[in-house]
mmCIF file of C-alpha atoms and ligand atoms in Angstrom:
data_model
loop_
_atom_site.group_PDB
_atom_site.id
_atom_site.type_symbol
_atom_site.label_atom_id
_atom_site.label_comp_id
_atom_site.label_asym_id
_atom_site.label_seq_id
_atom_site.Cartn_x
_atom_site.Cartn_y
_atom_site.Cartn_z
ATOM 1 C CA MET Z 1 52.641 10.774 21.663
ATOM 2 C CA SER Z 2 54.942 8.645 24.370
ATOM 3 C CA ASP Z 3 53.081 4.977 24.868
ATOM 4 C CA ALA Z 4 54.144 5.701 28.148
ATOM 5 C CA VAL Z 5 51.313 8.748 27.348
ATOM 6 C CA ARG Z 6 48.732 6.867 25.747
ATOM 7 C CA PHE Z 7 48.401 4.596 27.800
ATOM 8 C CA LEU Z 8 48.164 6.987 30.755
ATOM 9 C CA THR Z 9 46.034 8.990 29.567
ATOM 10 C CA GLY Z 10 43.708 5.516 28.482
ATOM 11 C CA LEU Z 11 43.460 4.649 31.442
ATOM 12 C CA THR Z 12 42.224 8.330 33.158
ATOM 13 C CA GLN Z 13 39.341 7.940 30.136
ATOM 14 C CA ALA Z 14 38.950 4.873 31.623
ATOM 15 C CA LEU Z 15 38.422 5.978 35.030
ATOM 16 C CA ALA Z 16 36.022 9.254 33.630
ATOM 17 C CA ALA Z 17 34.370 7.280 31.875
ATOM 18 C CA SER Z 18 33.673 4.950 34.295
ATOM 19 C CA THR Z 19 32.979 7.480 36.927
ATOM 20 C CA LEU Z 20 30.508 9.264 34.170
ATOM 21 C CA TYR Z 21 28.067 6.675 33.805
ATOM 22 C CA GLY Z 22 29.407 3.363 35.601
ATOM 23 C CA GLU Z 23 31.038 -0.075 34.825
ATOM 24 C CA ASP Z 24 28.619 -1.794 32.437
ATOM 25 C CA HIS Z 25 28.801 1.526 30.491
ATOM 26 C CA PRO Z 26 30.014 0.517 26.598
ATOM 27 C CA ALA Z 27 31.755 3.930 26.866
ATOM 28 C CA TYR Z 28 33.464 2.816 29.211
ATOM 29 C CA ARG Z 29 34.461 -1.187 27.794
ATOM 30 C CA ARG Z 30 35.594 0.458 25.233
ATOM 31 C CA ALA Z 31 37.570 3.140 26.890
ATOM 32 C CA ALA Z 32 39.394 -0.416 29.527
ATOM 33 C CA ASP Z 33 39.432 -2.625 26.059
ATOM 34 C CA ALA Z 34 41.896 0.598 24.646
ATOM 35 C CA ALA Z 35 43.518 1.016 27.960
ATOM 36 C CA PHE Z 36 44.556 -2.225 28.006
ATOM 37 C CA ARG Z 37 45.826 -2.695 24.429
ATOM 38 C CA GLN Z 38 47.818 0.732 25.975
ATOM 39 C CA LEU Z 39 49.701 -1.329 28.356
ATOM 40 C CA GLN Z 40 50.411 -3.976 26.605
ATOM 41 C CA ASP Z 41 52.194 -1.942 23.638
ATOM 42 C CA LEU Z 42 53.681 -0.554 26.335
ATOM 43 C CA GLN Z 43 55.223 -3.050 27.959
ATOM 44 C CA LYS Z 44 56.217 -4.485 24.414
ATOM 45 C CA ALA Z 45 58.064 -1.396 23.698
ATOM 46 C CA GLU Z 46 59.765 -0.522 27.431
ATOM 47 C CA GLY Z 47 59.629 -3.572 29.006
ATOM 48 C CA ILE Z 48 57.386 -5.452 31.090
ATOM 49 C CA THR Z 49 58.321 -4.502 33.822
ATOM 50 C CA LEU Z 50 57.105 -0.577 34.491
ATOM 51 C CA ASP Z 51 56.912 1.859 37.752
ATOM 52 C CA PHE Z 52 55.211 5.450 37.143
ATOM 53 C CA SER Z 53 54.980 7.887 40.258
ATOM 54 C CA LEU Z 54 52.674 10.559 40.841
ATOM 55 C CA LEU Z 55 54.171 13.190 43.050
ATOM 56 C CA HIS Z 56 54.291 16.330 43.859
ATOM 57 C CA GLY Z 57 51.882 17.293 40.526
ATOM 58 C CA GLU Z 58 55.177 15.213 38.791
ATOM 59 C CA VAL Z 59 54.663 11.858 36.934
ATOM 60 C CA VAL Z 60 57.185 10.046 36.633
ATOM 61 C CA PHE Z 61 58.154 6.873 34.563
ATOM 62 C CA ARG Z 62 60.969 5.083 35.039
ATOM 63 C CA GLU Z 63 62.826 8.259 36.758
ATOM 64 C CA ARG Z 64 61.833 10.181 33.910
ATOM 65 C CA VAL Z 65 59.960 13.370 34.567
ATOM 66 C CA VAL Z 66 56.596 12.755 32.142
ATOM 67 C CA HIS Z 67 56.709 16.223 30.218
ATOM 68 C CA GLU Z 68 53.525 16.142 27.816
ATOM 69 C CA LEU Z 69 52.819 15.571 31.557
ATOM 70 C CA ARG Z 70 52.964 19.014 32.689
ATOM 71 C CA ALA Z 71 50.562 20.067 35.089
ATOM 72 C CA TRP Z 72 48.282 17.427 34.018
ATOM 73 C CA GLU Z 73 45.144 17.564 36.386
ATOM 74 C CA TRP Z 74 44.831 13.735 36.827
ATOM 75 C CA THR Z 75 48.363 14.047 38.604
ATOM 76 C CA PRO Z 76 46.643 15.765 41.602
ATOM 77 C CA ARG Z 77 43.484 13.756 41.627
ATOM 78 C CA LEU Z 78 45.287 10.485 42.015
ATOM 79 C CA ALA Z 79 47.508 11.467 44.432
ATOM 80 C CA GLU Z 80 45.366 12.569 46.678
ATOM 81 C CA ALA Z 81 42.648 9.223 46.316
ATOM 82 C CA GLY Z 82 46.381 7.566 47.248
ATOM 83 C CA ILE Z 83 47.673 6.830 44.243
ATOM 84 C CA GLN Z 84 51.213 7.540 43.679
ATOM 85 C CA ARG Z 85 52.413 4.900 43.279
ATOM 86 C CA ILE Z 86 51.837 2.436 40.080
ATOM 87 C CA GLU Z 87 54.288 -0.798 39.468
ATOM 88 C CA VAL Z 88 53.643 -3.466 36.540
ATOM 89 C CA THR Z 89 55.900 -6.737 36.971
ATOM 90 C CA GLY Z 90 54.153 -9.106 34.537
ATOM 91 C CA GLU Z 91 52.010 -9.095 32.087
ATOM 92 C CA PRO Z 92 48.559 -8.872 33.677
ATOM 93 C CA SER Z 93 44.987 -10.051 31.915
ATOM 94 C CA PRO Z 94 42.776 -9.218 30.919
ATOM 95 C CA ASP Z 95 40.849 -9.529 33.838
ATOM 96 C CA GLU Z 96 43.287 -8.735 36.562
ATOM 97 C CA PHE Z 97 43.656 -5.377 34.331
ATOM 98 C CA GLU Z 98 39.775 -4.789 35.127
ATOM 99 C CA GLU Z 99 39.668 -5.653 38.316
ATOM 100 C CA PHE Z 100 42.881 -3.063 39.002
ATOM 101 C CA LEU Z 101 40.176 -0.326 36.831
ATOM 102 C CA ASP Z 102 37.897 -0.531 39.272
ATOM 103 C CA LEU Z 103 40.505 -0.420 42.330
ATOM 104 C CA LEU Z 104 40.738 3.041 40.757
ATOM 105 C CA ALA Z 105 37.585 4.107 40.693
ATOM 106 C CA GLU Z 106 36.602 3.552 43.301
ATOM 107 C CA ARG Z 107 39.529 4.941 44.792
ATOM 108 C CA VAL Z 108 38.793 8.236 42.876
ATOM 109 C CA ALA Z 109 35.062 8.089 43.174
ATOM 110 C CA GLY Z 110 36.629 9.213 46.522
ATOM 111 C CA ARG Z 111 34.601 5.191 47.999
ATOM 112 C CA PRO Z 112 36.361 4.649 51.219
ATOM 113 C CA PHE Z 113 39.721 3.128 51.496
ATOM 114 C CA ASP Z 114 42.653 1.826 53.690
ATOM 115 C CA SER Z 115 44.938 4.729 52.297
ATOM 116 C CA SER Z 116 47.985 2.017 53.947
ATOM 117 C CA SER Z 117 47.731 -0.679 52.247
ATOM 118 C CA VAL Z 118 49.058 -1.755 48.529
ATOM 119 C CA ARG Z 119 46.467 -2.733 46.704
ATOM 120 C CA HIS Z 120 47.536 -5.968 44.084
ATOM 121 C CA VAL Z 121 45.759 -6.763 41.659
ATOM 122 C CA GLY Z 122 45.268 -10.398 40.248
ATOM 123 C CA HIS Z 123 47.927 -12.511 40.920
ATOM 124 C CA GLY Z 124 50.730 -9.720 41.775
ATOM 125 C CA ASN Z 125 51.094 -8.098 37.637
ATOM 126 C CA ILE Z 126 50.012 -4.614 38.864
ATOM 127 C CA ARG Z 127 49.947 -2.579 42.089
ATOM 128 C CA PHE Z 128 49.032 0.610 43.368
ATOM 129 C CA GLY Z 129 49.380 2.577 46.315
ATOM 130 C CA GLN Z 130 51.070 5.387 48.160
ATOM 131 C CA VAL Z 131 54.327 5.409 47.185
ATOM 132 C CA SER Z 132 57.472 3.434 48.428
ATOM 133 C CA VAL Z 133 55.515 0.226 47.622
ATOM 134 C CA HIS Z 134 56.258 -3.163 49.534
ATOM 135 C CA ARG Z 135 55.087 -6.509 47.655
ATOM 136 C CA PRO Z 136 52.612 -7.713 51.109
ATOM 137 C CA ASP Z 137 52.410 -11.617 50.583
ATOM 138 C CA ASP Z 138 48.520 -11.454 51.051
ATOM 139 C CA TRP Z 139 47.911 -10.818 47.568
ATOM 140 C CA ALA Z 140 44.474 -11.797 47.246
ATOM 141 C CA PRO Z 141 43.364 -14.052 44.413
ATOM 142 C CA ALA Z 142 41.536 -12.083 40.836
ATOM 143 C CA ALA Z 143 37.937 -10.422 41.329
ATOM 144 C CA ALA Z 144 35.260 -11.346 39.283
ATOM 145 C CA THR Z 145 35.112 -10.108 36.289
ATOM 146 C CA VAL Z 146 32.637 -7.389 35.217
ATOM 147 C CA LEU Z 147 30.294 -7.582 31.686
ATOM 148 C CA ALA Z 148 30.065 -5.661 29.226
ATOM 149 C CA THR Z 149 26.254 -5.386 28.712
ATOM 150 C CA LEU Z 150 25.177 -3.153 24.870
ATOM 151 C CA ASN Z 151 21.552 -2.358 26.493
ATOM 152 C CA TYR Z 152 21.320 1.205 27.046
ATOM 153 C CA GLY Z 153 19.582 4.705 27.114
ATOM 154 C CA LEU Z 154 20.991 8.506 25.583
ATOM 155 C CA GLN Z 155 20.660 9.226 29.382
ATOM 156 C CA GLU Z 156 24.102 8.875 30.870
ATOM 157 C CA GLU Z 157 25.059 10.984 28.750
ATOM 158 C CA TYR Z 158 22.596 13.039 28.253
ATOM 159 C CA GLN Z 159 23.727 14.005 32.273
ATOM 160 C CA ALA Z 160 27.344 13.824 31.140
ATOM 161 C CA ILE Z 161 26.986 16.942 28.879
ATOM 162 C CA HIS Z 162 24.641 18.920 31.027
ATOM 163 C CA TRP Z 163 27.586 18.567 33.688
ATOM 164 C CA VAL Z 164 29.883 20.159 32.013
ATOM 165 C CA HIS Z 165 28.166 22.807 31.341
ATOM 166 C CA ASP Z 166 27.655 23.295 34.679
ATOM 167 C CA GLU Z 167 30.848 22.604 34.790
ATOM 168 C CA VAL Z 168 32.166 25.374 32.508
ATOM 169 C CA SER Z 169 29.861 27.874 34.143
ATOM 170 C CA ARG Z 170 30.773 27.127 37.425
ATOM 171 C CA SER Z 171 34.144 27.180 37.538
ATOM 172 C CA GLY Z 172 34.828 28.670 33.666
ATOM 173 C CA ARG Z 173 37.413 25.812 33.229
ATOM 174 C CA LEU Z 174 36.486 22.822 30.971
ATOM 175 C CA PRO Z 175 36.349 19.281 31.962
ATOM 176 C CA LEU Z 176 38.055 18.054 28.477
ATOM 177 C CA LEU Z 177 38.804 15.206 29.533
ATOM 178 C CA GLU Z 178 34.810 14.375 30.025
ATOM 179 C CA ALA Z 179 33.690 16.262 27.318
ATOM 180 C CA GLU Z 180 36.382 13.519 25.155
ATOM 181 C CA VAL Z 181 34.661 10.446 26.597
ATOM 182 C CA ILE Z 182 30.951 11.645 26.105
ATOM 183 C CA VAL Z 183 31.780 12.171 22.119
ATOM 184 C CA GLN Z 184 34.119 8.452 22.241
ATOM 185 C CA SER Z 185 30.365 7.359 23.876
ATOM 186 C CA LEU Z 186 28.475 8.645 21.291
ATOM 187 C CA SER Z 187 30.082 6.994 18.674
ATOM 188 C CA VAL Z 188 29.412 4.189 20.194
ATOM 189 C CA ALA Z 189 25.860 4.779 20.945
ATOM 190 C CA MET Z 190 25.909 5.576 17.014
ATOM 191 C CA HIS Z 191 27.815 2.379 16.011
ATOM 192 C CA ALA Z 192 25.730 -0.016 18.382
ATOM 193 C CA GLU Z 193 22.694 1.216 17.057
ATOM 194 C CA GLN Z 194 23.086 1.942 13.836
ATOM 195 C CA ALA Z 195 21.377 -1.125 12.622
ATOM 196 C CA ALA Z 196 17.909 0.961 13.815
ATOM 197 C CA VAL Z 197 18.305 5.015 13.931
ATOM 198 C CA LEU Z 198 21.133 7.556 15.306
ATOM 199 C CA PRO Z 199 20.692 8.144 18.283
ATOM 200 C CA LEU Z 200 19.180 11.485 18.327
ATOM 201 C CA LEU Z 201 17.251 12.630 21.069
ATOM 202 C CA GLN Z 202 13.966 15.503 21.008
ATOM 203 C CA LEU Z 203 13.571 17.849 23.306
ATOM 204 C CA LYS Z 204 10.862 17.511 26.092
ATOM 205 C CA GLU Z 205 11.383 20.479 27.775
ATOM 206 C CA PHE Z 206 13.177 24.344 26.740
ATOM 207 C CA ASP Z 207 15.065 24.578 28.566
ATOM 208 C CA GLN Z 208 17.274 21.434 28.111
ATOM 209 C CA TYR Z 209 17.801 23.489 24.435
ATOM 210 C CA THR Z 210 21.559 23.071 24.859
ATOM 211 C CA THR Z 211 21.941 19.970 26.461
ATOM 212 C CA THR Z 212 19.870 17.810 23.218
ATOM 213 C CA HIS Z 213 21.486 20.145 21.191
ATOM 214 C CA SER Z 214 24.925 19.704 22.249
ATOM 215 C CA MET Z 215 24.733 16.093 22.026
ATOM 216 C CA ASN Z 216 22.613 16.200 18.378
ATOM 217 C CA VAL Z 217 24.717 17.873 16.993
ATOM 218 C CA ALA Z 218 28.131 16.281 18.391
ATOM 219 C CA VAL Z 219 25.912 13.216 17.044
ATOM 220 C CA LEU Z 220 25.654 14.252 13.290
ATOM 221 C CA ALA Z 221 28.852 15.394 12.982
ATOM 222 C CA MET Z 222 30.337 12.170 13.375
ATOM 223 C CA ALA Z 223 27.656 10.848 11.449
ATOM 224 C CA LEU Z 224 28.795 13.480 7.908
ATOM 225 C CA ALA Z 225 32.063 13.521 9.077
ATOM 226 C CA GLU Z 226 32.509 9.112 8.799
ATOM 227 C CA THR Z 227 30.417 9.832 5.319
ATOM 228 C CA LEU Z 228 32.955 11.553 4.053
ATOM 229 C CA GLU Z 229 36.049 9.185 5.046
ATOM 230 C CA LEU Z 230 37.703 11.418 8.148
ATOM 231 C CA GLY Z 231 39.973 9.717 9.764
ATOM 232 C CA PRO Z 232 39.269 8.221 13.249
ATOM 233 C CA ALA Z 233 41.386 10.741 15.208
ATOM 234 C CA GLU Z 234 39.318 13.609 13.426
ATOM 235 C CA VAL Z 235 36.181 12.208 13.567
ATOM 236 C CA ARG Z 236 36.529 12.692 17.198
ATOM 237 C CA ALA Z 237 37.848 16.501 16.963
ATOM 238 C CA VAL Z 238 34.603 16.609 14.999
ATOM 239 C CA GLY Z 239 32.565 14.823 17.421
ATOM 240 C CA VAL Z 240 33.741 17.335 20.215
ATOM 241 C CA ALA Z 241 34.046 20.221 17.725
ATOM 242 C CA GLY Z 242 30.447 20.011 17.411
ATOM 243 C CA LEU Z 243 29.623 19.114 21.857
ATOM 244 C CA LEU Z 244 31.070 21.946 21.918
ATOM 245 C CA HIS Z 245 30.371 24.683 19.427
ATOM 246 C CA ASP Z 246 27.748 26.639 22.487
ATOM 247 C CA LEU Z 247 29.386 25.635 24.604
ATOM 248 C CA GLY Z 248 30.050 30.231 25.186
ATOM 249 C CA LYS Z 249 25.850 29.492 25.812
ATOM 250 C CA VAL Z 250 26.525 29.691 29.849
ATOM 251 C CA ARG Z 251 28.019 33.075 29.917
ATOM 252 C CA VAL Z 252 25.009 34.310 27.854
ATOM 253 C CA PRO Z 253 22.060 35.211 29.858
ATOM 254 C CA LYS Z 254 19.762 32.332 30.577
ATOM 255 C CA GLU Z 255 16.732 34.575 29.863
ATOM 256 C CA GLY Z 256 17.723 35.742 26.686
ATOM 257 C CA VAL Z 257 18.705 31.945 25.777
ATOM 258 C CA LEU Z 258 15.131 30.466 26.212
ATOM 259 C CA LYS Z 259 12.485 33.748 25.803
ATOM 260 C CA PRO Z 260 9.716 32.032 24.092
ATOM 261 C CA GLY Z 261 9.075 35.033 21.535
ATOM 262 C CA LYS Z 262 11.253 37.653 19.711
ATOM 263 C CA LEU Z 263 14.012 39.686 21.225
ATOM 264 C CA THR Z 264 14.983 43.231 21.337
ATOM 265 C CA GLU Z 265 17.951 44.224 19.569
ATOM 266 C CA GLU Z 266 19.829 43.979 23.587
ATOM 267 C CA GLU Z 267 18.969 40.554 23.569
ATOM 268 C CA ARG Z 268 20.559 39.656 20.466
ATOM 269 C CA ALA Z 269 23.498 40.703 20.943
ATOM 270 C CA GLU Z 270 24.007 39.704 23.930
ATOM 271 C CA ILE Z 271 23.524 36.102 21.773
ATOM 272 C CA GLN Z 272 25.476 37.092 19.829
ATOM 273 C CA ARG Z 273 27.973 36.931 21.866
ATOM 274 C CA HIS Z 274 28.392 33.127 22.509
ATOM 275 C CA PRO Z 275 30.466 32.198 18.665
ATOM 276 C CA ALA Z 276 33.007 34.259 20.455
ATOM 277 C CA GLU Z 277 32.587 33.082 24.232
ATOM 278 C CA GLY Z 278 33.367 29.567 23.225
ATOM 279 C CA ALA Z 279 36.188 30.626 21.674
ATOM 280 C CA ARG Z 280 37.390 31.620 24.399
ATOM 281 C CA ILE Z 281 37.080 29.193 27.087
ATOM 282 C CA LEU Z 282 38.311 26.174 24.329
ATOM 283 C CA LEU Z 283 41.231 28.290 24.131
ATOM 284 C CA ALA Z 284 41.739 28.891 27.994
ATOM 285 C CA GLY Z 285 42.155 25.550 28.627
ATOM 286 C CA ASP Z 286 45.604 23.617 29.417
ATOM 287 C CA GLN Z 287 45.283 22.260 26.366
ATOM 288 C CA PRO Z 288 43.764 24.655 23.903
ATOM 289 C CA LEU Z 289 40.665 23.117 21.113
ATOM 290 C CA ASP Z 290 41.729 24.574 17.947
ATOM 291 C CA LEU Z 291 38.597 22.650 16.185
ATOM 292 C CA ALA Z 292 36.606 23.376 18.393
ATOM 293 C CA ALA Z 293 37.545 26.706 19.130
ATOM 294 C CA VAL Z 294 37.416 27.948 15.139
ATOM 295 C CA VAL Z 295 34.382 26.404 15.227
ATOM 296 C CA ALA Z 296 32.561 27.730 17.996
ATOM 297 C CA TYR Z 297 33.592 30.585 16.851
ATOM 298 C CA GLU Z 298 32.549 30.422 13.606
ATOM 299 C CA HIS Z 299 29.830 28.067 13.567
ATOM 300 C CA HIS Z 300 27.158 30.885 13.057
ATOM 301 C CA LEU Z 301 29.146 32.330 9.730
ATOM 302 C CA MET Z 302 27.128 31.555 6.197
ATOM 303 C CA LEU Z 303 29.239 30.618 3.312
ATOM 304 C CA ASP Z 304 28.285 33.647 1.118
ATOM 305 C CA GLY Z 305 29.924 35.711 4.450
ATOM 306 C CA SER Z 306 26.998 36.353 6.264
ATOM 307 C CA GLY Z 307 25.868 35.460 9.911
ATOM 308 C CA TYR Z 308 27.758 36.803 12.755
ATOM 309 C CA PRO Z 309 30.472 37.348 14.660
ATOM 310 C CA CYS Z 310 30.810 40.447 12.209
ATOM 311 C CA ARG Z 311 34.230 40.450 10.570
ATOM 312 C CA HIS Z 312 36.272 43.334 9.944
ATOM 313 C CA PHE Z 313 38.450 41.252 6.521
ATOM 314 C CA GLN Z 314 35.554 38.053 5.017
ATOM 315 C CA HIS Z 315 37.583 34.841 4.586
ATOM 316 C CA ASP Z 316 37.071 30.847 4.229
ATOM 317 C CA THR Z 317 35.304 29.667 7.436
ATOM 318 C CA HIS Z 318 36.810 25.946 8.505
ATOM 319 C CA TYR Z 319 35.996 22.598 6.882
ATOM 320 C CA GLY Z 320 35.147 21.920 10.157
ATOM 321 C CA SER Z 321 33.042 25.200 10.864
ATOM 322 C CA ARG Z 322 30.925 24.547 7.693
ATOM 323 C CA LEU Z 323 30.448 20.945 8.315
ATOM 324 C CA VAL Z 324 28.546 22.085 11.816
ATOM 325 C CA HIS Z 325 27.072 24.574 10.770
ATOM 326 C CA VAL Z 326 24.904 22.009 8.880
ATOM 327 C CA CYS Z 327 24.305 20.093 11.360
ATOM 328 C CA ASP Z 328 23.944 22.359 14.050
ATOM 329 C CA VAL Z 329 21.144 24.580 11.266
ATOM 330 C CA TYR Z 330 19.256 20.783 10.870
ATOM 331 C CA ASP Z 331 18.750 19.760 14.454
ATOM 332 C CA ALA Z 332 17.679 23.689 14.967
ATOM 333 C CA LEU Z 333 14.852 23.457 12.901
ATOM 334 C CA ARG Z 334 14.103 19.623 13.642
ATOM 335 C CA THR Z 335 13.453 21.335 17.179
ATOM 336 C CA ARG Z 336 10.026 22.681 18.795
ATOM 337 C CA ARG Z 337 10.596 25.578 19.643
ATOM 338 C CA PRO Z 338 7.895 28.056 21.858
ATOM 339 C CA TYR Z 339 7.251 29.855 19.071
ATOM 340 C CA ARG Z 340 6.717 27.526 16.257
ATOM 341 C CA ASP Z 341 6.523 23.806 16.007
ATOM 342 C CA ALA Z 342 9.325 20.903 14.397
ATOM 343 C CA TRP Z 343 10.141 21.275 11.280
ATOM 344 C CA GLU Z 344 9.872 18.053 9.047
ATOM 345 C CA SER Z 345 13.466 16.248 8.801
ATOM 346 C CA GLU Z 346 12.258 16.451 4.729
ATOM 347 C CA THR Z 347 11.086 20.439 5.332
ATOM 348 C CA ALA Z 348 14.654 20.950 6.856
ATOM 349 C CA LEU Z 349 16.480 18.695 3.919
ATOM 350 C CA GLN Z 350 15.310 21.021 1.244
ATOM 351 C CA TYR Z 351 15.417 23.973 3.395
ATOM 352 C CA ILE Z 352 19.409 23.333 3.240
ATOM 353 C CA GLU Z 353 19.490 22.141 -0.470
ATOM 354 C CA GLN Z 354 18.071 25.367 -1.827
ATOM 355 C CA ARG Z 355 19.848 27.234 0.317
ATOM 356 C CA ALA Z 356 23.113 25.337 -0.241
ATOM 357 C CA GLY Z 357 25.664 27.976 -2.109
ATOM 358 C CA LEU Z 358 24.685 31.158 0.176
ATOM 359 C CA GLU Z 359 24.713 29.942 3.312
ATOM 360 C CA PHE Z 360 25.887 25.440 3.184
ATOM 361 C CA ASP Z 361 29.169 24.227 1.377
ATOM 362 C CA PRO Z 362 27.470 22.878 -1.501
ATOM 363 C CA ALA Z 363 29.473 19.028 -1.759
ATOM 364 C CA LEU Z 364 28.296 19.196 2.704
ATOM 365 C CA ALA Z 365 24.692 20.167 2.156
ATOM 366 C CA ALA Z 366 24.490 17.392 -0.813
ATOM 367 C CA THR Z 367 26.519 14.549 1.798
ATOM 368 C CA PHE Z 368 24.223 15.974 4.570
ATOM 369 C CA THR Z 369 20.765 15.175 3.160
ATOM 370 C CA ASP Z 370 21.480 12.146 1.082
ATOM 371 C CA LEU Z 371 23.033 10.266 4.661
ATOM 372 C CA ILE Z 372 19.688 12.050 6.792
ATOM 373 C CA ARG Z 373 16.936 10.885 3.815
ATOM 374 C CA ARG Z 374 18.883 7.271 4.058
ATOM 375 C CA TRP Z 375 17.942 7.217 8.259
ATOM 376 C CA ASP Z 376 15.094 8.514 7.053
ATOM 377 C CA HIS Z 377 14.131 5.788 5.437
ATOM 378 C CA ARG Z 378 15.278 3.383 8.104
ATOM 379 C CA ILE Z 379 13.800 4.852 10.857
ATOM 380 C CA LEU Z 380 10.311 5.069 8.515
ATOM 381 C CA ALA Z 381 10.415 1.325 6.966
ATOM 382 C CA PRO Z 382 8.740 -0.923 9.682
ATOM 383 C CA PRO Z 383 5.987 0.838 10.951
ATOM 384 C CA GLU Z 384 6.931 -0.104 14.603
ATOM 385 C CA SER Z 385 10.869 0.638 14.104
ATOM 386 C CA PRO Z 386 12.199 2.365 18.300
ATOM 387 C CA THR Z 387 12.667 5.812 17.925
ATOM 388 C CA ALA Z 388 16.293 7.363 20.318
ATOM 389 C CA ALA Z 389 14.215 10.116 22.239
ATOM 390 C CA THR Z 390 11.920 7.731 24.126
ATOM 391 C CA ASN Z 391 13.890 7.388 26.954
ATOM 392 C CA LEU Z 392 15.059 11.073 28.397
ATOM 393 C CA GLN Z 393 13.741 12.036 31.012
ATOM 394 C CA PRO Z 394 14.435 15.478 32.081
ATOM 395 C CA ALA Z 395 17.873 15.755 34.134
ATOM 396 C CA GLY Z 396 16.649 18.549 36.908
HETATM 397 FE FE1 LIG S 1 25.131 28.654 18.050
HETATM 398 FE FE1 LIG S 2 23.403 25.483 17.872
#
């Protein structure tokens, strides 16, 4: 990926985080810092003066069409918000860049703006607006900086996942960038809370199951991947795969997914379609999500070949699928169901240990149980330590 593509992608990730969570959220802070660094890298590589045009569905960087961003969903989104041209003429300070992001986010969010105006940021190092940008003489001085706070629950992430699921079931299209931003945000939460607790949610209402569960599996999968010392890109990919592993459930009738009692043959067959449905959604996007699609397809397959979907040829499942499978089963057992109570963590871990080598990859099972016991120990140690679940309210 070129530096220009990296910067534009980073910029829109920050905009997505700002829309999903607001500007005080650590996920936004992290995305904004990353975009600022990407701008600095781009200026180092290409020189200080940069210009981008977003026209007719194309991104043009210094008179060259950026082929990697053909059919990029943000090109029309930015252009419609009156952002057809971005020019950088100097080296903006972090504050100036922050202000620039705020102004972009305001426009993307559809807040009223004067479409004829060209906005100058800070000392005029960045400006943006409709095409044919001229530098007016009356640029405004830098605005106040938005300061980060690290005080937050998981309510925003929960709602964002809920929104992603709704979006997929409504339009059939996966908002990939938003899904990636949610994973980044969960990763921030994981590290911010590391001294106290893994940021997992407890189910409050049964119809929240898929949302709560998706979020927990993403967190557990990332924690396991980090313990296994996978690289940052792999950890993120595993997080996205965990977040989206049950996505196919949006295409399965809700009655079956939420049914409290025993399922009929037909209902079971319907539910067992969700791995294939999920893989289909994930492969149909502009940027197919290979790992997430494989994991969605394979996450109900056991190490010994049992499980579903039924396959004509036996072959080993992907490492990512085995990793997500352990996390998936653990969270499912830890969750209260209409027909049974939630299992204690230790009982669920013993179940995983007993089935290591049959259902679970033995090495992954050992690392996972060890990891969770260490967390459980930390939570149980101080008597009044908080649980991450207390701030979840039903999202309606
Ligand atoms: Fe599933
Ligand atoms: Fe699941």
